XYZ file of C-alpha atoms in Angstrom:
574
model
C 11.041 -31.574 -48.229
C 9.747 -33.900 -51.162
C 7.293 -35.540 -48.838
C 6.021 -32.300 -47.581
C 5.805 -31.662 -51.353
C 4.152 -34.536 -51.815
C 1.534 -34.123 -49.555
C 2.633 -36.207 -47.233
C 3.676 -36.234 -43.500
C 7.257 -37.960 -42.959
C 7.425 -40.530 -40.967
C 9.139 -40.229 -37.418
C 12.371 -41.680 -38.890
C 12.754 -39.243 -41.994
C 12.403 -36.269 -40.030
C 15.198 -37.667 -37.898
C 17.275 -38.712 -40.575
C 17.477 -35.518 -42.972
C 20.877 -35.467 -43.768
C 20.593 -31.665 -44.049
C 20.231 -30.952 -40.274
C 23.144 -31.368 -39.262
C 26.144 -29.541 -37.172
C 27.782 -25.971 -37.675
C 30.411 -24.758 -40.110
C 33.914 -23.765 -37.880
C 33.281 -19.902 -38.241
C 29.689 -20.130 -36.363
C 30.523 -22.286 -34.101
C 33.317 -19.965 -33.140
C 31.438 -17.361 -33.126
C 29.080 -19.086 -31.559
C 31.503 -19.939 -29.049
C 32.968 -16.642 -28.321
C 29.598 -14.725 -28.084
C 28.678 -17.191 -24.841
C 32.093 -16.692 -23.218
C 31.028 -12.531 -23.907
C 27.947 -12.618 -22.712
C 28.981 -15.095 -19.716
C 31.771 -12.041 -18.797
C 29.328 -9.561 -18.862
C 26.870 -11.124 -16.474
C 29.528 -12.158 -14.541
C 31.182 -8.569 -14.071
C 27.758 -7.241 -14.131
C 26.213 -9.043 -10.679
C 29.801 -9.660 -8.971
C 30.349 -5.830 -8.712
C 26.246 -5.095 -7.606
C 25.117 -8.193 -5.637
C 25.030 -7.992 -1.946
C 25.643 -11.991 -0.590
C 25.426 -12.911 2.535
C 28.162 -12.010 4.845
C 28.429 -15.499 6.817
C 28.081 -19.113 5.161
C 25.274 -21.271 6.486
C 27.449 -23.709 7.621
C 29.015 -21.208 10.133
C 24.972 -19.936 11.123
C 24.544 -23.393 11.918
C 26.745 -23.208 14.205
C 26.121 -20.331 16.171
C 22.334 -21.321 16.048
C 23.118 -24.883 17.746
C 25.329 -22.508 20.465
C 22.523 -19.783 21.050
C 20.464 -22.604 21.358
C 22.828 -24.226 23.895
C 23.295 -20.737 25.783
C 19.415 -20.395 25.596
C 19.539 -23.934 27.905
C 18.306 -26.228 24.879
C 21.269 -29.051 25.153
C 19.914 -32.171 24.003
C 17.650 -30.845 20.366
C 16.455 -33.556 18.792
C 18.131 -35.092 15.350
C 16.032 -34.348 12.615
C 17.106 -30.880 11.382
C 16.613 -28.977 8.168
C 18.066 -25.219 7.700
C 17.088 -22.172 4.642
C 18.142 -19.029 3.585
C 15.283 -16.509 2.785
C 15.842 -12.915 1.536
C 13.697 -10.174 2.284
C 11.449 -10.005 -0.423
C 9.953 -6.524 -0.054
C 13.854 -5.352 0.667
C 14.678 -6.599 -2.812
C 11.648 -5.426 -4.375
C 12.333 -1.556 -3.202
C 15.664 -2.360 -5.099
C 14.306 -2.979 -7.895
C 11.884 0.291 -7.855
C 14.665 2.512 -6.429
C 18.507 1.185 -6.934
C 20.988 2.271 -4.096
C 24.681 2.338 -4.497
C 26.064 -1.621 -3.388
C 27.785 0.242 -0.399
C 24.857 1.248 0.933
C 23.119 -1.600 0.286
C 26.009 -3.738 1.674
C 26.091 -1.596 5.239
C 22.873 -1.644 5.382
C 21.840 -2.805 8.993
C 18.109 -2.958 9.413
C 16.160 -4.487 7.982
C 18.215 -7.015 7.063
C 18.611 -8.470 3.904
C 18.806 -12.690 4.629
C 17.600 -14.811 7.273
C 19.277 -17.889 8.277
C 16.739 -20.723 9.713
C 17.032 -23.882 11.078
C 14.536 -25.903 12.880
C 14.866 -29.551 14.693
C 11.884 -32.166 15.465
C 11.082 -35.848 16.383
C 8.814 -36.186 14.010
C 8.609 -35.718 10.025
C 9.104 -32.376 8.045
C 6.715 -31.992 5.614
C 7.221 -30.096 2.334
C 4.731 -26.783 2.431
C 4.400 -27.365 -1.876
C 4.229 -30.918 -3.197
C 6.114 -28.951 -6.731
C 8.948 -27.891 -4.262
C 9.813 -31.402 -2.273
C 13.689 -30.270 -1.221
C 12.480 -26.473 0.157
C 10.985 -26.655 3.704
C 9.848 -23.195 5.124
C 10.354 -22.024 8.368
C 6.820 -22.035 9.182
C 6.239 -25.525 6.937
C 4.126 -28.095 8.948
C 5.140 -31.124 10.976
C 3.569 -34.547 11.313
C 3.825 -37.005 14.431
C 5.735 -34.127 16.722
C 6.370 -33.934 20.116
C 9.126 -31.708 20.428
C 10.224 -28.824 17.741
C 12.387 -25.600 18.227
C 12.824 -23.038 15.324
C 15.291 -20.190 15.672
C 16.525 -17.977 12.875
C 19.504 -15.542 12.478
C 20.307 -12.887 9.742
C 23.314 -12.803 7.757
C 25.971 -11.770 10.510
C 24.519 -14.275 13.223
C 22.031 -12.136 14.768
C 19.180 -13.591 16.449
C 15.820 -12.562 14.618
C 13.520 -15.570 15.985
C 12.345 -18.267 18.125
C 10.149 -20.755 18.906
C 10.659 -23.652 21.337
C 7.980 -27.176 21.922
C 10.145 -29.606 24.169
C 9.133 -31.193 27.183
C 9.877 -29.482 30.266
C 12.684 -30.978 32.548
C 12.345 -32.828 35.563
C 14.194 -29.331 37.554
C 12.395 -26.661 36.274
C 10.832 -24.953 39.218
C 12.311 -21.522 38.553
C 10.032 -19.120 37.920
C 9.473 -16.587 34.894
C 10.204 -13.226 36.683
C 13.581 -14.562 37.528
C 14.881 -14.871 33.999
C 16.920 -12.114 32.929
C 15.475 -11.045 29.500
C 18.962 -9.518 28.210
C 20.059 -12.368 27.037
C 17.787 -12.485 24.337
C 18.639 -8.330 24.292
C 22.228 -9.876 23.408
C 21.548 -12.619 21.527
C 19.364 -10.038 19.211
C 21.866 -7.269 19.498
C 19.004 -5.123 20.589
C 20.055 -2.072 22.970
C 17.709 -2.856 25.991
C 18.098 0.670 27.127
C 16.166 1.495 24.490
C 13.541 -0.428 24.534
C 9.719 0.346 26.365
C 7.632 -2.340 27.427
C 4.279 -2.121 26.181
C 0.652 -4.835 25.815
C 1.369 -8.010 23.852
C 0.316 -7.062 20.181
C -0.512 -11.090 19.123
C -0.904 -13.980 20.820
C 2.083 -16.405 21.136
C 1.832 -19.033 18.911
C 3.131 -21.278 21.525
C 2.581 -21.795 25.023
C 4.597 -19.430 27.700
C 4.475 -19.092 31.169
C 4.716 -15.782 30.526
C 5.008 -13.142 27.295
C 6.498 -9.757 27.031
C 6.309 -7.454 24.556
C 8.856 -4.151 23.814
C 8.456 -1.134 21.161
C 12.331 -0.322 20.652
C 12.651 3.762 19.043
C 15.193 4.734 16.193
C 15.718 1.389 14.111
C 16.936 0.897 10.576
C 17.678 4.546 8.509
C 14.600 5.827 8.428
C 14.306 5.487 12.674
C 11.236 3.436 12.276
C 10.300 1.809 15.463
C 10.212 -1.780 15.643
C 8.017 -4.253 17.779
C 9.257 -7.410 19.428
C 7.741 -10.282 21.295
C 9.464 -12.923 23.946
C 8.174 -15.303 26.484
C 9.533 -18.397 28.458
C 8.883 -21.425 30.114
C 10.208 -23.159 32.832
C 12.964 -20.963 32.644
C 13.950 -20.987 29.785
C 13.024 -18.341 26.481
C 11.253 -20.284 23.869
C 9.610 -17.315 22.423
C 11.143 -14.381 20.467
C 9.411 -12.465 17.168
C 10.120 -9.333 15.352
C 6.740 -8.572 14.315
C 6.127 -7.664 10.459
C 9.601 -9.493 9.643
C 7.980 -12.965 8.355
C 5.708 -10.869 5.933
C 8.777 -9.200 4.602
C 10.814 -12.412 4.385
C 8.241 -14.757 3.079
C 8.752 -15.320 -0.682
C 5.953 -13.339 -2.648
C 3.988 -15.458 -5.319
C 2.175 -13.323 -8.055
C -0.837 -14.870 -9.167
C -1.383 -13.811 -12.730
C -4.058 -13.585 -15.849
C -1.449 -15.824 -17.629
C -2.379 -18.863 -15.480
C -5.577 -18.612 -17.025
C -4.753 -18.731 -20.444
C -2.323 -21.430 -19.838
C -4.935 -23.848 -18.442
C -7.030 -23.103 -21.820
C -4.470 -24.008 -23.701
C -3.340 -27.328 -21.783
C -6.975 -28.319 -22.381
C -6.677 -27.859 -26.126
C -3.199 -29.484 -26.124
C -5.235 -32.858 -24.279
C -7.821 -32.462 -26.795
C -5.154 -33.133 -29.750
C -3.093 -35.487 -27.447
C -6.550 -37.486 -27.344
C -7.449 -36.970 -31.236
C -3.889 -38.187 -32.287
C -4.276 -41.245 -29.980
C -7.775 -42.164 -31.368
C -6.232 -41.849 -35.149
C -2.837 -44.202 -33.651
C -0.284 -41.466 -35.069
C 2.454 -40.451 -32.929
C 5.807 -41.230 -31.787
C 5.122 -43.294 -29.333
C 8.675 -44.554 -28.406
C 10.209 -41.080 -28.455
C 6.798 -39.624 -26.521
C 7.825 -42.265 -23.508
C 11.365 -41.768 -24.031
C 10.768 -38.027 -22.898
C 8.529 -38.800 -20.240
C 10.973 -41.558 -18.766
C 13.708 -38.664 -18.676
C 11.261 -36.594 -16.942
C 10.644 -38.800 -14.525
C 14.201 -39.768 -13.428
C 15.083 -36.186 -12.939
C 11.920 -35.641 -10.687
C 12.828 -38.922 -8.978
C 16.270 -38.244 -8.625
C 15.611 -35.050 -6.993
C 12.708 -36.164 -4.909
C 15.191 -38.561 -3.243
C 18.010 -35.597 -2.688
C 14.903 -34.069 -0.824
C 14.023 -37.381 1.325
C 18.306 -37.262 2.366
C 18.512 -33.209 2.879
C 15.114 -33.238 5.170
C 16.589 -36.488 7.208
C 12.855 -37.669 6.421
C 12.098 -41.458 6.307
C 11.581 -42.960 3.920
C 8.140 -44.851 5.414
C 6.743 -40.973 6.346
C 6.968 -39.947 2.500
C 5.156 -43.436 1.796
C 2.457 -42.616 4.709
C 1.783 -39.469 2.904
C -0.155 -40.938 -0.120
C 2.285 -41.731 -2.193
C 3.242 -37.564 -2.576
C 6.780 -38.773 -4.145
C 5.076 -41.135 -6.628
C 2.216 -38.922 -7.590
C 4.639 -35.699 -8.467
C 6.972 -37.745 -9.806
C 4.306 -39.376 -12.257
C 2.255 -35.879 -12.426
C 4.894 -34.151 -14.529
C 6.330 -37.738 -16.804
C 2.737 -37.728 -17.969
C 2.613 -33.948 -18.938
C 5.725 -34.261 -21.072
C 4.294 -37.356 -22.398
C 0.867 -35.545 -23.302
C 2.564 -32.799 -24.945
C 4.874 -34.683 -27.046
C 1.591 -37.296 -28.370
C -0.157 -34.077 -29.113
C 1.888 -32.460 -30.935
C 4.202 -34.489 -32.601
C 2.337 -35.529 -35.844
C 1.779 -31.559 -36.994
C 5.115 -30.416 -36.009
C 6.109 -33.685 -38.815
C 4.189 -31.878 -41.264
C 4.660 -27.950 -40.068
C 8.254 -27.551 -39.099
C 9.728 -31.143 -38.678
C 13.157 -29.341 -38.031
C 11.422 -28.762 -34.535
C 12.183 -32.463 -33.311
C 15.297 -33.238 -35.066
C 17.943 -33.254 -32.453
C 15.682 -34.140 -29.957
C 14.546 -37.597 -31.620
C 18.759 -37.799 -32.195
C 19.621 -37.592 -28.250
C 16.435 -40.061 -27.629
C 17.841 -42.480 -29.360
C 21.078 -42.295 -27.946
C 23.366 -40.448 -30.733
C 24.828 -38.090 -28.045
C 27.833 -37.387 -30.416
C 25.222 -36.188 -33.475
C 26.078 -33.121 -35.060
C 22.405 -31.934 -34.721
C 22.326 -32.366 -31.026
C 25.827 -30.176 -30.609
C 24.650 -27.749 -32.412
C 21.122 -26.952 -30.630
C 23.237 -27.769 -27.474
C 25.344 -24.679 -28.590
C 23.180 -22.527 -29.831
C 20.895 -23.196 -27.044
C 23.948 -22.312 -24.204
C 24.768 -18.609 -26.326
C 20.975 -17.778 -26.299
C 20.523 -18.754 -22.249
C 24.018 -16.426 -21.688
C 22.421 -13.551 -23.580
C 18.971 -14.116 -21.494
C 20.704 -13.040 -18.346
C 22.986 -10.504 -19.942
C 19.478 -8.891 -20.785
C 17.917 -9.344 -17.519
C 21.104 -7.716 -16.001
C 20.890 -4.415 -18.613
C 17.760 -4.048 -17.519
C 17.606 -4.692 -13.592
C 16.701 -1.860 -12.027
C 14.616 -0.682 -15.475
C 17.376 1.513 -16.992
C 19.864 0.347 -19.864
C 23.086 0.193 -18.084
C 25.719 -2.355 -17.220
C 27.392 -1.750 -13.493
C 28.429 1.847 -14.172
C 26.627 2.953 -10.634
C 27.433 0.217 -8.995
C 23.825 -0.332 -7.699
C 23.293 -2.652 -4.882
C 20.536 -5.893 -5.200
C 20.132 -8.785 -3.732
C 19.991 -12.286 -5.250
C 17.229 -14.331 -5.901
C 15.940 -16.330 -3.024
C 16.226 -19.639 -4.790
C 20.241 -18.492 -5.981
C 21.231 -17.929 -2.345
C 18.631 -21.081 -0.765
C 20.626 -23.750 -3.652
C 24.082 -23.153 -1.194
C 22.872 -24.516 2.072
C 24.968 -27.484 1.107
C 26.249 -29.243 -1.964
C 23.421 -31.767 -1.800
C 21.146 -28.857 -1.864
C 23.203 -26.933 -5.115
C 22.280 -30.468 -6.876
C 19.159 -30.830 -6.241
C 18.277 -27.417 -7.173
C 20.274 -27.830 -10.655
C 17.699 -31.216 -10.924
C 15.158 -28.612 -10.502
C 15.972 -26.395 -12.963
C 15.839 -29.021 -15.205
C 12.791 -30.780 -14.723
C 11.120 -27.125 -15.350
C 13.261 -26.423 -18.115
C 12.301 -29.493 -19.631
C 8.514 -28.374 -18.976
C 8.704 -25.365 -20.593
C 10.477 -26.449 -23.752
C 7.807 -28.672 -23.952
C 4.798 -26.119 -23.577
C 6.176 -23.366 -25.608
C 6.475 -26.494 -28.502
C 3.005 -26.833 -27.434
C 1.779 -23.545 -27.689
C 3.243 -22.967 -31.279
C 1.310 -26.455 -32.347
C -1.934 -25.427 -30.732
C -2.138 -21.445 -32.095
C -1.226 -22.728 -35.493
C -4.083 -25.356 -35.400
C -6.458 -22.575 -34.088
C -5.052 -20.012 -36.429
C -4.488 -22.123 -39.632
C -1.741 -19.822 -40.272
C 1.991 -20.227 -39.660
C 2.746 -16.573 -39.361
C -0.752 -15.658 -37.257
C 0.746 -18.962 -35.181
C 4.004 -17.209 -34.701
C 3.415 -13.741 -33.997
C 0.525 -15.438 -31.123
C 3.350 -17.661 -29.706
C 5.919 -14.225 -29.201
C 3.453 -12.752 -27.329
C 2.342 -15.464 -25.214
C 5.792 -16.873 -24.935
C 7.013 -13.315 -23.661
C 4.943 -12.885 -21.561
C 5.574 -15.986 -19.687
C 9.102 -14.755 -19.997
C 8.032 -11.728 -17.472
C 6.131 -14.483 -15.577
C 8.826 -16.272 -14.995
C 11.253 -13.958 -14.167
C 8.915 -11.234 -11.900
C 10.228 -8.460 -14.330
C 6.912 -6.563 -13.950
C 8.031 -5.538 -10.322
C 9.473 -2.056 -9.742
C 10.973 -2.095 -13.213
C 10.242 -0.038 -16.561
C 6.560 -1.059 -18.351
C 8.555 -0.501 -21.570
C 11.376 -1.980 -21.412
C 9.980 -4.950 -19.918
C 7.467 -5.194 -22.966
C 11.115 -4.848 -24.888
C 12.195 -7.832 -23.332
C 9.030 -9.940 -23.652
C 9.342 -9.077 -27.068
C 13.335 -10.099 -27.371
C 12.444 -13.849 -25.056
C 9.179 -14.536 -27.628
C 10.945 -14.183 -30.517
C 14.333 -16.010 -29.479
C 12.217 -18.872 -28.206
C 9.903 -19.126 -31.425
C 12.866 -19.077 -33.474
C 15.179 -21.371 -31.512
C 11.667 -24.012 -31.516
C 10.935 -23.423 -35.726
C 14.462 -22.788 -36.890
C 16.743 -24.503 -34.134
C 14.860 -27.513 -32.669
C 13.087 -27.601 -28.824
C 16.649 -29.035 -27.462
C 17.810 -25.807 -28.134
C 14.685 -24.256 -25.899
C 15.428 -26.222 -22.803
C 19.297 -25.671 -23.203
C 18.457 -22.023 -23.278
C 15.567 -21.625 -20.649
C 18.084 -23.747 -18.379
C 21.321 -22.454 -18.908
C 19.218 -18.977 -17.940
C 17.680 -20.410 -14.804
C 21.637 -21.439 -13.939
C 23.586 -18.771 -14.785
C 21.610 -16.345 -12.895
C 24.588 -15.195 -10.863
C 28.139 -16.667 -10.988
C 29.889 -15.318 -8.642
C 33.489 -16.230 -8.202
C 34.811 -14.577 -5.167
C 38.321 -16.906 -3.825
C 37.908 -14.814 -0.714
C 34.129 -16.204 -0.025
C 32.026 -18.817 1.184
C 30.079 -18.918 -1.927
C 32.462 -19.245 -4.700
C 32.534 -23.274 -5.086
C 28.961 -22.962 -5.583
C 29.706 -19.893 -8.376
C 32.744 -22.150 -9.960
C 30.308 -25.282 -10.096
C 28.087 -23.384 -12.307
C 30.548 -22.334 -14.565
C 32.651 -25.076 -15.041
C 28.897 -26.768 -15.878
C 28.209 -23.887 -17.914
C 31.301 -24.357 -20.017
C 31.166 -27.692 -20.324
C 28.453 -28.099 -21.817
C 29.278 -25.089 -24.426
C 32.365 -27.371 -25.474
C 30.491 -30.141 -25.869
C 28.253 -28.355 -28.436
C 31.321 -27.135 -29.929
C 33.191 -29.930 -30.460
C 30.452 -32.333 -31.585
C 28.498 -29.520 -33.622
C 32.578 -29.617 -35.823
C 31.696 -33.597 -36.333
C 34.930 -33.692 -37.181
C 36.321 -30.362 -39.194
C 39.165 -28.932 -38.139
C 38.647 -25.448 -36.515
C 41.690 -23.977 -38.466
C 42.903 -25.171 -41.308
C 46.440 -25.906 -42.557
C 47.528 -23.109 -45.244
C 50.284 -25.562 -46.056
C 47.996 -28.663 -47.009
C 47.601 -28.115 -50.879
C 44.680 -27.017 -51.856
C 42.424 -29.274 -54.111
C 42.815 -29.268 -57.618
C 46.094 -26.524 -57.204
C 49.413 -27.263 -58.841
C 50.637 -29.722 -56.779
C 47.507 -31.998 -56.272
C 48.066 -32.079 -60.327
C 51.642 -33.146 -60.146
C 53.617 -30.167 -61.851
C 57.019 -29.217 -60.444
C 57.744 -25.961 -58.442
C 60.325 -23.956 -59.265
């Protein structure tokens, strides 16, 4: 304060030094305390009682997929293997628009509401989006191949597709119009009875001796018809589709205006980045301290993704150095940011950087850094208590039991623990990201604006609306109430990075991004995956706690005297 006074800027080591930011009082940080563990039993109460899950864990659909493949004849599969959940995006998306009650949603039998995939090769997987390296889609590409099958399954091990490469064997002289197409009928719990053969509506996209296709009457509750596909070879089916079902299951990206405005603004933040660097002012320790976290997280999770896929090692090198370049893509953005903005948020709101500088240097037991940690933890739990009031675009908390179904990357993160991990990496890594662009879009407005406030009331609105970005809140829910909410995430971001510091951001945005939906069911597959997250969860709110006290006691002793009362001065009680 008497440098800003002053006129000057304080120095990298004063703002981290000001022995005024530092932890909580016991009554907030109780309070504190007790509003997460409220909010964190409301969403908990809130999306056990309305969230369909799937019915059957993935390690049992891998199972029955290796059998059906084994009944189908395909013994010897190659090694290489990777495996997804998906959830029927435009399913989900009708929830949103129209709720049902979660019995109906839950009995539901067509369409369905997950698929189940998993897909073997000789050669090497390849990630469909360099920004996702552990997800691999069932339609993602292959390099160096010679043999591939793909067969997929909803929920309650029904088969919903497949597609077959392999070399034919040495025996396989019987012909096509010998193979008894109910098995497939059976495998896809399709009534053949029902179904009427009619011309092949697409082209198989691989190669059949022959290809049938089959309109089957009266399917799902509205008795739409459905179309199917199937061919063989050599024998053997390698072919089976339900047309329009990938469209439906594919996960939906929503190109927005926003991106626009985001690129303008990354220019301007490399324009100050650049400016700073030319006039040598900036952290530079702390700037390559961030980036260096960065990076291991993005390493650490692009090497869960090299172990989950089975790739080598070598194929992710023969790719151009795809691991290297992501990896040093996103070190270099948080570096960028942090060089650009660093200096003015010294001489604007040097509060912003305070326990962030403290856990770069190592002072994990800082009262500043428990603190944001804590603060940062209650305003992620009340994030996704206000996505939950306002799911289906009503206020309302579970009292009609509405069915929905989770989001795709929720129910993809169990396919294994390896998988959970590498998503929680993940999370991170963006988190990280976007405490470090919504830093950067304060700095920037308020260097465009010249005007804290006109800064501020700029970054809610931007900031809020990256909020409805981010979460897809637009889609079938209430224009209102999701410009409430954009309002609510702006303004608890812009406070927590002016008044809290941007540890408290990406402790927020994260502990939103993981807390989505804990679920703990004893009874079902998914609950380690719902007690991981929460024992994480409250973890990390303890450790804010307890180092936010730095050392005061949480009650305190009404028999300890009190200090300068009658017996710290000596005189005799009666």
């Amino acid at each position: 304060a008497a440098a800003l006074a002053a006129g000057e800027t304080p120095s990298p080591e004063l703002v981290a030094n000001a022995r005024d930011a530092g932890g909580l009082r016991p009554p907030i940080a109780v309070g504190l305390l007790a509003a997460m563990l409220a909010f964190m039993a409301i969403s908990y109460f809130y999306y056990a009682e309305t969230t369909v899950m799937p019915e059957r864990s993935p390690a049992e659909l891998s199972v029955v997929a290796k059998q059906a493949m084994e009944e189908l004849g395909y013994v010897d599969l190659p090694h290489n293997s990777v495996s997804g959940y998906d959830v029927n995006s435009q399913l989900s998306e009708s929830l949103r628009s129209s709720p049902r009650p979660y019995d109906e949603v839950a009995e539901l039998t067509w369409p369905p509401r997950f698929r189940y995939w998993r897909r073997w090769t000789d050669g090497l997987f390849i990630p469909p989006d360099f920004h996702f390296p552990e997800i691999f889609g069932i339609d993602g590409p292959i390099m160096y191949a010679r043999e591939s099958a793909t067969v997929a399954f909803d929920s309650t091990g029904r088969l919903l597709g497949l597609r077959v490469t392999l070399p034919l064997p040495e025996d396989s002289a019987e012909s096509v119009g010998d193979f008894d197409w109910s098995l497939v009928f059976r495998l896809a719990n399709l009534d053949e009875s029902a179904a009427t053969k009619i011309p092949l509506q697409k082209q198989s996209p691989v190669i059949c001796d022959e290809a049938v296709a089959w309109r089957i009457d009266a399917m799902g509750e509205d008795g739409e018809p459905i179309t199917i596909q199937m061919g063989a070879v050599g024998g053997r089916p390698n072919y089976f589709e339900i047309l329009g079902l990938d469209e439906a299951m594919n996960v939906p990206w929503h190109p927005s205006v926003l991106i626009i405005v985001w690129k303008i603004l990354e220019i301007l933040i490399i324009m100050l980045a650049w400016r700073n660097l030319r006039a040598s002012r900036g952290d530079r320790r702390n700037a390559f301290r961030s980036a260096l976290i960065m990076g291991v997280l993005y390493a650490l999770m692009e090497v869960l993704a090299i172990r989950l896929g089975e790739m080598r090692v070598v194929g992710r090198v023969l790719l151009g150095g795809h691991a290297a370049g992501h990896i040093i893509l996103h070190a270099f953005q948080v570096w960028l940011i942090y060089m650009a903005i660093e200096p003015y948020v010294r001489r604007i709101w040097p509060r912003m950087l305070v326990g962030c500088i403290r856990l770069l240097s190592g002072r994990v037991r800082d009262p500043a850094v428990g603190r944001e940690v804590l603060i940062g933890v209650v305003t992620g739990c009340g994030v996704v208590v206000a996505v939950a009031m306002m799911s289906f675009g009503e206020w309302r908390i579970h009292t009609d039991n509405s069915g929905q179904l989770p989001f795709w990357m929720s129910v993809r993160s169990m396919i294994s623990p390896g998988y959970f991990v590498t998503t929680k990496l993940h999370f991170a890594a963006w988190s990280m990201l976007d405490a470090a662009y919504f830093a950067g879009y304060i700095i920037v407005l308020r260097f465009l604006t010249r005007h804290s406030l006109a800064a501020i009331v700029l970054a809610v609105a931007l900031i809020g609306w990256s909020g409805l970005d981010w979460l897809h809140i637009f889609v079938g829910g209430s224009t209102w109430m999701a410009l409430a909410y954009a309002a609510c995430f702006g303004v608890a971001m812009v406070l927590l990075c002016t008044k809290v510091g941007v540890l408290s951001v990406f402790i927020a945005v994260f502990t939103a991004r993981m807390s989505g939906a804990i679920m703990i069911d004893f009874e079902t597959w998914f609950a380690p995956y719902g007690m991981a997250e929460l024992a994480f969860l409250l973890a990390l709110a303890a450790y804010g706690f307890w180092i936010s006290l730095a050392g005061q006691p949480v009650f305190k002793d009404i028999l300890l005297p009190e200090p300068g009362g009658a017996q710290a001065r000596g005189s005799k009680t009666p």
